[in-house]
mmCIF file of C-alpha atoms in Angstrom:
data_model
loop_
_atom_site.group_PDB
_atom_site.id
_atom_site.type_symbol
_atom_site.label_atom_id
_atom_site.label_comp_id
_atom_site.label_asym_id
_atom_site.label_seq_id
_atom_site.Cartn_x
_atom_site.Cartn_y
_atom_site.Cartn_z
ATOM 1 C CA UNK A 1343 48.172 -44.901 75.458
ATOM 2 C CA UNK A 1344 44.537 -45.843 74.746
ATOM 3 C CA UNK A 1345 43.005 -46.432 71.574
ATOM 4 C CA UNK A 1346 41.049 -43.118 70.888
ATOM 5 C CA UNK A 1347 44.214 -41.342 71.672
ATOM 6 C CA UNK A 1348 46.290 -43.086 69.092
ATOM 7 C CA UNK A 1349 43.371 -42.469 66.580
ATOM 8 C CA UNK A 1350 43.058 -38.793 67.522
ATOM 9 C CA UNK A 1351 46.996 -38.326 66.555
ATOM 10 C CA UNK A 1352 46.649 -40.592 63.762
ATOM 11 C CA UNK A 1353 44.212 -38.281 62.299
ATOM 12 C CA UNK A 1354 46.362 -34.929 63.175
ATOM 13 C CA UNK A 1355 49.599 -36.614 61.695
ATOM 14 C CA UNK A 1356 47.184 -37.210 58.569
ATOM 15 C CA UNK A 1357 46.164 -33.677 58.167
ATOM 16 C CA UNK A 1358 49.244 -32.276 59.159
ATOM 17 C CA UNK A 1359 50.982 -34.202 55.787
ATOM 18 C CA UNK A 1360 48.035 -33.119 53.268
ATOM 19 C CA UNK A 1361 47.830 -29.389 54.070
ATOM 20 C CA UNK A 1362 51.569 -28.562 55.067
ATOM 21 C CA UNK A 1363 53.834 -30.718 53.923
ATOM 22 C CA UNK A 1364 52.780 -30.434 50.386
ATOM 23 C CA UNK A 1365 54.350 -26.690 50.392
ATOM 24 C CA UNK A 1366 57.106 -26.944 52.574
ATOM 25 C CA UNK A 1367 60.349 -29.383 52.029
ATOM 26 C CA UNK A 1368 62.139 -28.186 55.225
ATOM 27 C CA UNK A 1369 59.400 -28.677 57.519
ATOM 28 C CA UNK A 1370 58.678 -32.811 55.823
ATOM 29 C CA UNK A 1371 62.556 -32.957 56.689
ATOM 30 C CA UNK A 1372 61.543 -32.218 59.997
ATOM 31 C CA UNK A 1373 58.505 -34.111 61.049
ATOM 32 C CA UNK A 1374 60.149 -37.328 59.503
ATOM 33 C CA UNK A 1375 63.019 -37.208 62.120
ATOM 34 C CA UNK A 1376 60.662 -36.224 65.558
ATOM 35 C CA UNK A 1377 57.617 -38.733 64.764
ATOM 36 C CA UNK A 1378 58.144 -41.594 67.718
ATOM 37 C CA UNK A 1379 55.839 -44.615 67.689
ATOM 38 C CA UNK A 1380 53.161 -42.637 65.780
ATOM 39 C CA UNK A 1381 52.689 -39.575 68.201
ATOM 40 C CA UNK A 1382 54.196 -36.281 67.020
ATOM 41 C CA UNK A 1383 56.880 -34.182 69.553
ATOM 42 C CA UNK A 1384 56.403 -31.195 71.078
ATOM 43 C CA UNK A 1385 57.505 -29.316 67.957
ATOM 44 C CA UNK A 1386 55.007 -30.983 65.824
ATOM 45 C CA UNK A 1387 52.141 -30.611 68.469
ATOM 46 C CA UNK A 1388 53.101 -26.548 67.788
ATOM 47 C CA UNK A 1389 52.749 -26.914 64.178
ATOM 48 C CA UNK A 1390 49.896 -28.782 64.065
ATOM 49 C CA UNK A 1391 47.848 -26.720 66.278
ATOM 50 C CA UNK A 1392 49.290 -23.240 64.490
ATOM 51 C CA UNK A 1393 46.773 -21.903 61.408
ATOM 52 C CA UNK A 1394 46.783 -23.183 58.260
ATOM 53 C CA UNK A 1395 49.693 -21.845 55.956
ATOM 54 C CA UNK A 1396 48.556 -18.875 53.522
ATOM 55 C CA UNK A 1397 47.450 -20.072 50.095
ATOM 56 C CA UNK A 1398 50.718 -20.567 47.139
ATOM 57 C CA UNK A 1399 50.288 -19.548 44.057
ATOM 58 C CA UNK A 1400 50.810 -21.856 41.267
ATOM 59 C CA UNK A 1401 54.119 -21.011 39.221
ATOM 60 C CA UNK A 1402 52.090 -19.866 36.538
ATOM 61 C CA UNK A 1403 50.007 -16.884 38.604
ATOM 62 C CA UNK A 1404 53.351 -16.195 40.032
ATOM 63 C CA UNK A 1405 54.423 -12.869 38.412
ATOM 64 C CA UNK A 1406 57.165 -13.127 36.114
ATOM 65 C CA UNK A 1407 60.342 -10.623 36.094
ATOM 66 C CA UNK A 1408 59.911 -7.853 33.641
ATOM 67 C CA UNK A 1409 62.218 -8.220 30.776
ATOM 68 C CA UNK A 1410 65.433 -6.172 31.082
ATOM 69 C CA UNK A 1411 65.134 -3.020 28.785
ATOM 70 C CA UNK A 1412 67.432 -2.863 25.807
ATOM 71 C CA UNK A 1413 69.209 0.643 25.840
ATOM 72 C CA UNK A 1414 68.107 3.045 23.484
ATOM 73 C CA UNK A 1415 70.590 4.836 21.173
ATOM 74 C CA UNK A 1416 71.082 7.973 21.820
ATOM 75 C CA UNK A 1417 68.994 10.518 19.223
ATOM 76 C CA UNK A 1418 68.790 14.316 18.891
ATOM 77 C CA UNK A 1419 65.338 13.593 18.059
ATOM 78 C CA UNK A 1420 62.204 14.499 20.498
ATOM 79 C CA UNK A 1421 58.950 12.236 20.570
ATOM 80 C CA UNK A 1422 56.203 13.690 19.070
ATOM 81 C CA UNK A 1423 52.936 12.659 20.888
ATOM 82 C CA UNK A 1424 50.248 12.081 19.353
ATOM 83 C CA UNK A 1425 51.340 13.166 16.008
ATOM 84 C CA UNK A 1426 51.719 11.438 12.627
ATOM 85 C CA UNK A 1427 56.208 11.377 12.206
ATOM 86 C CA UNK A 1428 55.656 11.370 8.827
ATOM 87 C CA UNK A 1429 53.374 14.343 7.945
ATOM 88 C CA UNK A 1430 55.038 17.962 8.942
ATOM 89 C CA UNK A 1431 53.033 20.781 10.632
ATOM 90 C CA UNK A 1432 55.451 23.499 9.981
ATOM 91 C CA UNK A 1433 53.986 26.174 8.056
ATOM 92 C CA UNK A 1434 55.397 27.063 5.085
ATOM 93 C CA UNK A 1435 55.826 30.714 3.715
ATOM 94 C CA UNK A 1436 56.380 31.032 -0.153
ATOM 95 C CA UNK A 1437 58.452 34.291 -1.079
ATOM 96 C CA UNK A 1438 57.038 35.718 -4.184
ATOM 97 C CA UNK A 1439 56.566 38.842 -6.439
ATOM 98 C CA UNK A 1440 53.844 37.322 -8.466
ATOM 99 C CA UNK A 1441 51.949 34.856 -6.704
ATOM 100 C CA UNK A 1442 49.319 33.575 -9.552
ATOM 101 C CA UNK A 1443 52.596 33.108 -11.760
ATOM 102 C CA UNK A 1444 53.331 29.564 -13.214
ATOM 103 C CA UNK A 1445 56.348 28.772 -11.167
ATOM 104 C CA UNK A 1446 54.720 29.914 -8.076
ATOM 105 C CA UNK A 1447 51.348 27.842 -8.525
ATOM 106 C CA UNK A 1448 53.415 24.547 -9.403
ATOM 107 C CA UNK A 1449 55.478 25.007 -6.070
ATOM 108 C CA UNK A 1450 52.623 25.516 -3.980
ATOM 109 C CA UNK A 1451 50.880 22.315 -6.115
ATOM 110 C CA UNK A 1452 54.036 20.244 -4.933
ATOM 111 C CA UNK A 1453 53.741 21.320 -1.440
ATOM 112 C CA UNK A 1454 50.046 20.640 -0.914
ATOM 113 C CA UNK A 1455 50.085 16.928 -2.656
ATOM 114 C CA UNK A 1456 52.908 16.547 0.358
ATOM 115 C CA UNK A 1457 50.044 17.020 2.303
ATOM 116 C CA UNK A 1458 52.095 20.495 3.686
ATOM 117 C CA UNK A 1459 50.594 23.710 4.906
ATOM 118 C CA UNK A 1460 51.533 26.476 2.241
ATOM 119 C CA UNK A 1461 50.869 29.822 1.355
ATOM 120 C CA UNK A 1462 52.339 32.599 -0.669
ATOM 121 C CA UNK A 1463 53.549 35.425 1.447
ATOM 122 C CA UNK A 1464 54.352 39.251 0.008
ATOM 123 C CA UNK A 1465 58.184 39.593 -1.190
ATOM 124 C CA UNK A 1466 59.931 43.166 -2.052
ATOM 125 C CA UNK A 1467 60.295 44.536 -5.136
ATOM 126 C CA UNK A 1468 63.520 46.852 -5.500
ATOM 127 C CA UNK A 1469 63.741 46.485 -9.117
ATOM 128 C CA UNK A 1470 62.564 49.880 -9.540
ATOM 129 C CA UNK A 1471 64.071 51.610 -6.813
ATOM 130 C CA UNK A 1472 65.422 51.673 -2.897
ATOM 131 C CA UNK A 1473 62.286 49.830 -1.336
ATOM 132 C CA UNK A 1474 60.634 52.001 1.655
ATOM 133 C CA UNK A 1475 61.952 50.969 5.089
ATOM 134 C CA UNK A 1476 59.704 49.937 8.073
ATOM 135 C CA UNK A 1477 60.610 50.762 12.066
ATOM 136 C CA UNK A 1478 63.424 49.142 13.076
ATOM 137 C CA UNK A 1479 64.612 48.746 9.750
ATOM 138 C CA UNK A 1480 68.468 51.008 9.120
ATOM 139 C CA UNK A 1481 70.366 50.994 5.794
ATOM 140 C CA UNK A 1482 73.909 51.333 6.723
ATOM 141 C CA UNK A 1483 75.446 52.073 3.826
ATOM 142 C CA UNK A 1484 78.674 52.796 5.419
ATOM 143 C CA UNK A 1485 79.145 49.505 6.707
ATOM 144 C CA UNK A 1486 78.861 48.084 3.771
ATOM 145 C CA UNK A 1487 81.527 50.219 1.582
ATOM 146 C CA UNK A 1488 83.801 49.376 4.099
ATOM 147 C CA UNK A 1489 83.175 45.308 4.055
ATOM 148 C CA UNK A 1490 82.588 44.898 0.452
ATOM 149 C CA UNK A 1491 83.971 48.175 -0.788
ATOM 150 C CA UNK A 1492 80.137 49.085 -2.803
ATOM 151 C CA UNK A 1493 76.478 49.163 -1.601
ATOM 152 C CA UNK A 1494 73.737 47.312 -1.779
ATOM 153 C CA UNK A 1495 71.440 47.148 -4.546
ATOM 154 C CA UNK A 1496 68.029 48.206 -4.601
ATOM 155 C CA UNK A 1497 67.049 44.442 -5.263
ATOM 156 C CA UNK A 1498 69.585 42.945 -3.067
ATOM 157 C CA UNK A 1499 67.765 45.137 -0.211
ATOM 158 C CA UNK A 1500 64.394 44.057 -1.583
ATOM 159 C CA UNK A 1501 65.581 40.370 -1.383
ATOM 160 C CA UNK A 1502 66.924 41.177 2.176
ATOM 161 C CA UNK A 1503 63.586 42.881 3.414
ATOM 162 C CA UNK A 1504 61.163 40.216 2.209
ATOM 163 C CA UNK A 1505 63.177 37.526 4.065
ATOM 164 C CA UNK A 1506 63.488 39.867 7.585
ATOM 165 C CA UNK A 1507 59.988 40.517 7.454
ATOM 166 C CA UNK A 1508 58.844 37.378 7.034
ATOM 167 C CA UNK A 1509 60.967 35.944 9.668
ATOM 168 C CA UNK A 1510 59.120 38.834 11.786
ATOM 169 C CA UNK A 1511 55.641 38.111 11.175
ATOM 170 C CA UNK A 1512 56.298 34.223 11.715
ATOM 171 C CA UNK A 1513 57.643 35.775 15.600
ATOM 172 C CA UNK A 1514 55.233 37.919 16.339
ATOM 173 C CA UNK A 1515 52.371 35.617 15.157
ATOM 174 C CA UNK A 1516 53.874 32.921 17.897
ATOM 175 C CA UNK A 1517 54.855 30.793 15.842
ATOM 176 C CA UNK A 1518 57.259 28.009 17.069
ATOM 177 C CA UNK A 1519 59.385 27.353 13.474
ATOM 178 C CA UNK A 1520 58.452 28.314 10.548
ATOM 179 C CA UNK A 1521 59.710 26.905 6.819
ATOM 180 C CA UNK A 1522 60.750 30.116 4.378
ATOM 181 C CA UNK A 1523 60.842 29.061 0.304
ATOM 182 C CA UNK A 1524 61.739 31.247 -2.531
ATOM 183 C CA UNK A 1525 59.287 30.943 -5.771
ATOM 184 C CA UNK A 1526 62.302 29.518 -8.230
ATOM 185 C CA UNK A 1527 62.718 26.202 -6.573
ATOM 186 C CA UNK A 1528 61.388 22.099 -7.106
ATOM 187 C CA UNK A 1529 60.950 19.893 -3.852
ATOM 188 C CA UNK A 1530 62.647 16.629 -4.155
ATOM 189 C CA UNK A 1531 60.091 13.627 -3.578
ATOM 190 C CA UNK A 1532 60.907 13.330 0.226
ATOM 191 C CA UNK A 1533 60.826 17.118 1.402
ATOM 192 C CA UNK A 1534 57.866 16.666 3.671
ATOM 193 C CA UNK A 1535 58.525 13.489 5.392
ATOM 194 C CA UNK A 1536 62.387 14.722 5.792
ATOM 195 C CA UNK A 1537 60.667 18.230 7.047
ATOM 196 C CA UNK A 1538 58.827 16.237 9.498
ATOM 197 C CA UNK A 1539 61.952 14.766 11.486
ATOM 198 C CA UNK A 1540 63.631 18.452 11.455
ATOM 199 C CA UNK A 1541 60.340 19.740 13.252
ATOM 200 C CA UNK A 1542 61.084 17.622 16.036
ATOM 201 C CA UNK A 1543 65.077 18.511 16.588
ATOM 202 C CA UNK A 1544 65.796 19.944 19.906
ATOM 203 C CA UNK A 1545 65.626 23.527 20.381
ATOM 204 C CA UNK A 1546 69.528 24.526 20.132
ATOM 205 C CA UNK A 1547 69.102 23.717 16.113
ATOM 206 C CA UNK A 1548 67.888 26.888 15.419
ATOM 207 C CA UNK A 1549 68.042 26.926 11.624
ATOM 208 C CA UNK A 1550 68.444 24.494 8.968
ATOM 209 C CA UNK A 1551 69.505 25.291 5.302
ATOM 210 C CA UNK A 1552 67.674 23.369 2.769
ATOM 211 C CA UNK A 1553 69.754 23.737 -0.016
ATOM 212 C CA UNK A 1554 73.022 26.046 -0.625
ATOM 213 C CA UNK A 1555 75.406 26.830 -3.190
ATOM 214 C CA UNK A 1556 78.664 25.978 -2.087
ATOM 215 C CA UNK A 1557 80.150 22.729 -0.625
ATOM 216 C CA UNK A 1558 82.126 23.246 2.382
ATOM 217 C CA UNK A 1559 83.589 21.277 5.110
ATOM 218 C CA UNK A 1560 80.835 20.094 7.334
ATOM 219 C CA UNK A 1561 80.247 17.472 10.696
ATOM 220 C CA UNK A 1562 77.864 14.795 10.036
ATOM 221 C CA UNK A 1563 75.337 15.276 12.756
ATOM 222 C CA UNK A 1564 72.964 12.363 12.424
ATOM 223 C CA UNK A 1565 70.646 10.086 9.624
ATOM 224 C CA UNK A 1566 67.313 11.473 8.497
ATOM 225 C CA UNK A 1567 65.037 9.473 6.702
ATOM 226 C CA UNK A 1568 66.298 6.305 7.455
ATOM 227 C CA UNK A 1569 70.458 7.043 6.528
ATOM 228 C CA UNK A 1570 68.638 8.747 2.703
ATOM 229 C CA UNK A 1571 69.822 12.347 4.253
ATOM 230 C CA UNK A 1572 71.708 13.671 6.726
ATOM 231 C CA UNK A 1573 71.743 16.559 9.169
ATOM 232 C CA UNK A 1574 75.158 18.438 9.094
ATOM 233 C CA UNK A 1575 76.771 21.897 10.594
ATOM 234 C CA UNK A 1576 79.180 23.309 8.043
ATOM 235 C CA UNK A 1577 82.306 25.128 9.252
ATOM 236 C CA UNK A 1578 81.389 28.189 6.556
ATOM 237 C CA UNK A 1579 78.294 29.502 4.895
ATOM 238 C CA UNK A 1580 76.769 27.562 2.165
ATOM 239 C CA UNK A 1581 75.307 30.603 0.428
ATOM 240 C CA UNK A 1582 71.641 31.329 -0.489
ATOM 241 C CA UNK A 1583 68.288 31.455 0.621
ATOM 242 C CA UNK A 1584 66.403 29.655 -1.606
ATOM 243 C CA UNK A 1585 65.008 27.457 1.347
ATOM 244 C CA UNK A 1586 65.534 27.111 5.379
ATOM 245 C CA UNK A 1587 63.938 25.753 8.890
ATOM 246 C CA UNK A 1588 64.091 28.543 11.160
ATOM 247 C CA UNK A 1589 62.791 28.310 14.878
ATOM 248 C CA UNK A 1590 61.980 31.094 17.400
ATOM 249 C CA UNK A 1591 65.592 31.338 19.117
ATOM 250 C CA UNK A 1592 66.692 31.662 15.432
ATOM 251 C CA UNK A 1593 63.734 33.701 14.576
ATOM 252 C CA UNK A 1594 64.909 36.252 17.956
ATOM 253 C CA UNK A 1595 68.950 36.079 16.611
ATOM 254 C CA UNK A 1596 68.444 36.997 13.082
ATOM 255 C CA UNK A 1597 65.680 39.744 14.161
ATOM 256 C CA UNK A 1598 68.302 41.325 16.970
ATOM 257 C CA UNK A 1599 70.989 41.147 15.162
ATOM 258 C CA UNK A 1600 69.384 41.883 10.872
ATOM 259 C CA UNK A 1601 67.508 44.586 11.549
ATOM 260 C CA UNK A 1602 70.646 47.041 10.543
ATOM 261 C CA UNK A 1603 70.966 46.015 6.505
ATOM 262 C CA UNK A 1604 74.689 45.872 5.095
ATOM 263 C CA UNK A 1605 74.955 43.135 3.226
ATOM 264 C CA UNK A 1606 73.122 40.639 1.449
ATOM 265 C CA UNK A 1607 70.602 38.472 3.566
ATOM 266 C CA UNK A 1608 72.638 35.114 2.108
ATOM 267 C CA UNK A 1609 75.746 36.437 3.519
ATOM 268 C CA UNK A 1610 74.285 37.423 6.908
ATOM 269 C CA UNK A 1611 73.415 33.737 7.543
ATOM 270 C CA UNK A 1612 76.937 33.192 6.256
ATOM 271 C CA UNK A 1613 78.530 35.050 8.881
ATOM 272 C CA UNK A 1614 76.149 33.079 11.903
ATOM 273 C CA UNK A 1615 79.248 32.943 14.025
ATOM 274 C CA UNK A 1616 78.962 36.945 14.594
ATOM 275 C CA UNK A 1617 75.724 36.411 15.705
ATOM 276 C CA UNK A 1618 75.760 32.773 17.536
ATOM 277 C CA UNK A 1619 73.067 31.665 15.487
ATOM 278 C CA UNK A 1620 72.788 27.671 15.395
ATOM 279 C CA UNK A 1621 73.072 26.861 11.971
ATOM 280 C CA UNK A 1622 72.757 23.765 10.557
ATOM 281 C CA UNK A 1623 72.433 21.723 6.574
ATOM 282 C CA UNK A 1624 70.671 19.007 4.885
ATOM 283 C CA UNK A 1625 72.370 16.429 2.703
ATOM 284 C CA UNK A 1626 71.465 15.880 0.082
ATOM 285 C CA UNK A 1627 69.803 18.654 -0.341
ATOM 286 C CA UNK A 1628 65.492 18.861 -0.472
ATOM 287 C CA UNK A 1629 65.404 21.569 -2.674
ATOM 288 C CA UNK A 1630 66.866 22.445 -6.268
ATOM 289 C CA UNK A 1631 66.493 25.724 -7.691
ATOM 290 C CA UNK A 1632 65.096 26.723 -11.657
ATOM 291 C CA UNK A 1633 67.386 27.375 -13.990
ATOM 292 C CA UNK A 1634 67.025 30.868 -14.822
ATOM 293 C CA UNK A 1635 68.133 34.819 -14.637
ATOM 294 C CA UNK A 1636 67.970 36.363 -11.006
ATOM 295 C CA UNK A 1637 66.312 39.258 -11.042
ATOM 296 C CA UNK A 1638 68.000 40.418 -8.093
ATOM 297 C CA UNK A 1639 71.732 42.452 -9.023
ATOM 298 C CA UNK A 1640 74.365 42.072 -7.340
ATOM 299 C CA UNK A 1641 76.071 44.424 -5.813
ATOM 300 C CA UNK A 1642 79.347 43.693 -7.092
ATOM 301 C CA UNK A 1643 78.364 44.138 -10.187
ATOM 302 C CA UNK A 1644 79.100 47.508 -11.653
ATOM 303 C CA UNK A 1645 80.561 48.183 -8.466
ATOM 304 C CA UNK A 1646 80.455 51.866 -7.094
ATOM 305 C CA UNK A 1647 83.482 53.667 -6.698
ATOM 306 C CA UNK A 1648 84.314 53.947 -2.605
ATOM 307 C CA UNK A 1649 86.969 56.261 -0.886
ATOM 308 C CA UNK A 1650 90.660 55.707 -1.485
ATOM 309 C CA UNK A 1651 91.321 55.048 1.898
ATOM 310 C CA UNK A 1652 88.766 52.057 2.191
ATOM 311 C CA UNK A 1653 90.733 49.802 -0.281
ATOM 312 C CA UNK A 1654 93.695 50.182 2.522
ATOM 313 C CA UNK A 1655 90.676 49.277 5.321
ATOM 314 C CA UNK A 1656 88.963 46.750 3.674
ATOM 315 C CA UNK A 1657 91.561 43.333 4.135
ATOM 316 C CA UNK A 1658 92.299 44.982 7.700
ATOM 317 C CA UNK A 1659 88.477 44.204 8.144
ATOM 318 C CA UNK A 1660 88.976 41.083 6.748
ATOM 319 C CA UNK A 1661 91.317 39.487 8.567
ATOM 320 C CA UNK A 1662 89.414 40.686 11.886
ATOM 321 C CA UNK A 1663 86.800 38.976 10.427
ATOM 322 C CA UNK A 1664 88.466 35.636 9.483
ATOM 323 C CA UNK A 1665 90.447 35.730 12.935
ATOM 324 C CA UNK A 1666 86.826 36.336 14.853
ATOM 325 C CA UNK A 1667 85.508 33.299 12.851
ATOM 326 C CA UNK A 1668 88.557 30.824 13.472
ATOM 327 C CA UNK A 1669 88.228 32.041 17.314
ATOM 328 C CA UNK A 1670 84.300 30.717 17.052
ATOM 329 C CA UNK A 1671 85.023 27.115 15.325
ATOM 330 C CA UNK A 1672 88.070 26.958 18.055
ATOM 331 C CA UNK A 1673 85.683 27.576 21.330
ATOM 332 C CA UNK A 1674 83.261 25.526 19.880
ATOM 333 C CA UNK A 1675 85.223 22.763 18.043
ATOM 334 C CA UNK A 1676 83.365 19.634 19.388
ATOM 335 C CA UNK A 1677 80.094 21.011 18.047
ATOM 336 C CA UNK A 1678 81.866 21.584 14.357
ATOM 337 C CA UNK A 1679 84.835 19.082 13.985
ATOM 338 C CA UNK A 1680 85.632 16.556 12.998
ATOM 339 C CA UNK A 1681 84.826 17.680 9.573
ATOM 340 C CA UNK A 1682 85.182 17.532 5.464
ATOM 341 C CA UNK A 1683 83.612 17.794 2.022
ATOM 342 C CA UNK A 1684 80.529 15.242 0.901
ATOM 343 C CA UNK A 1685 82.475 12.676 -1.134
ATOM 344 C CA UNK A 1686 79.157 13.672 -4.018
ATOM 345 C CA UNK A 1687 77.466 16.361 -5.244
ATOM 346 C CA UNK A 1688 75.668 17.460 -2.774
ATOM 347 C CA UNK A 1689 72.330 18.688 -4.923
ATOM 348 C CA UNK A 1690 70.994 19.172 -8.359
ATOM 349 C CA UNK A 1691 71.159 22.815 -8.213
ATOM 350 C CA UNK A 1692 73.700 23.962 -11.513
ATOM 351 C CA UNK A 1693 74.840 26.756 -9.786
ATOM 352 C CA UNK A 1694 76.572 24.630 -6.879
ATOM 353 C CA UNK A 1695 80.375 25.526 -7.033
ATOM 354 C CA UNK A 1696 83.110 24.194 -4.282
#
């Protein structure tokens, strides 16, 4: 072989180690076991006159594996976008008879230095007499000799009205929830930022108590406010309107199903299993109410003398009732059980009785 030839290879074996083998272990395996006296085989000759390999990327412009994702724990609670989680949006409606009163002023004070949207909203007054019905509105006074062996009270029914109709203007102005206060109660410290997390519960919690006045069994449903509170369904009313969450389902239930008046609007919410109205608690409670005379009477009070024949009616009625309520809890067991009393008081309010 002459001289220029043996040059000529020389230089392709040369090239052939700076620009391939560099990037390719299997192929230096290779061309070490077919070089012969200096001149490459017939498999090398390929190689070498093939194109350059593509450019590799340095290990650190490689792109690296994404992290694995660490699995969320499951929450009833929907992400707000865009929205501050700590400041609530949910109007909220202040029940009164005198709004310029002192009691009135230093609730909406309490509720705007929460940074909440308040205003006072028109209640009732039955103190002096059977308040005037609207459409859609039916006394049936019937029905309520029967179940509680008396009638109403012209201030029960005032009571009743000022919490139906505001429930209905909150509906028909669009409204998505809607918070509904009465005038005698204090906010504890956290109401707003606690408010803010029930805003943003899925749509099958369709109301949530505030406060109540009677400690029942209950399900812990999850923490607010960091495990301070928690969200809970009880198995019975708590009793009381003082203050609630309400959304539009609930808003469309209690409207369907309230607009025929026979007992107390406290008990109606009570009896939510008649209705299938999604009712839920907070504990502790956010609210406490003033200690003071209602000036609503109840109707058991004084009661009204009924028909003889209702007394014998009356606990047939009741144990319907009872056996239509156990039949409820039974169907829907997983959403109320297991369940029992808060080991402590659940609230500040004096009147809270077991």
């Amino acid at each position: 072989m002459s001289r220029s030839l043996h040059r000529t290879f020389d230089k392709v074996r040369k090239l052939v180690k700076e620009l391939v083998l560099p990037h390719n272990q299997s192929l230096r395996s290779l061309l070490q076991k077919t070089w012969v006296r200096g001149v490459p085989s017939g498999q090398l000759l390929a190689v070498a006159a093939g194109p350059e390999p593509a450019h590799q990327s340095r290990p650190e412009d490689r792109p690296q594996p994404a992290a694995p994702r660490r699995r969320q724990r499951p929450t009833l609670l929907r992400p707000a976008a865009d929205a501050n989680p700590f400041i609530a949006t949910t109007p909220c409606w202040v029940i009164t008879l005198n709004p310029e009163g002192e009691r009135t002023r230093a609730l909406m004070d309490s509720l705007q230095e929460q940074g909440l949207p308040a205003q006072t909203i028109a209640g009732v007054d039955g103190r002096a007499g059977m308040p005037q019905l609207e459409p859609g509105e039916r006394l049936a006074n019937a029905t309520t000799r029967w179940r509680h062996l008396c009638e109403l009270k012209s201030s029960e029914v005032g009571c009743y009205l000022a919490h139906l109709r505001a429930i209905r203007r909150a509906y028909e102005s669009g409204l998505e929830r809607v918070c509904i206060l009465e005038d005698d109660v204090c906010l504890e410290a956290d109401f707003g930022s606690v408010l803010a997390e029930l805003e943003r519960l899925p749509e099958d919690i369709e109301m949530v108590r505030l406060m109540g006045l009677k400690i029942r069994k209950r399900k812990e449903i999850q923490p607010l406010a960091d495990g301070t509170h928690q969200l809970v369904r009880p198995e019975r009313g708590w009793c009381g309107t003082q203050g609630y969450i309400i959304n539009r389902a609930g808003m469309k239930k209690v409207l369907a199903h309230g607009s025929r008046i026979f007992e107390p609007i406290d008990k109606m919410f009570d009896h939510f299993w008649q209705f299938d109205l999604h009712l839920y608690g907070v504990e502790p409670h956010l609210l406490w109410e003033m200690e003071q005379t209602s000036s609503i009477e109840k109707s058991n009070a004084g009661r009204d003398r009924v028909a003889p024949w209702l007394y014998w009616l009356h606990p047939l009625g009741k144990l319907w009732r009872s056996l239509g309520r156990h039949y409820y809890l039974r169907r829907h067991a997983r959403d109320f059980y297991p369940a029992r009393k808060p080991k402590q008081r659940p609230g500040r309010s004096a009147r809270i009785r077991p």
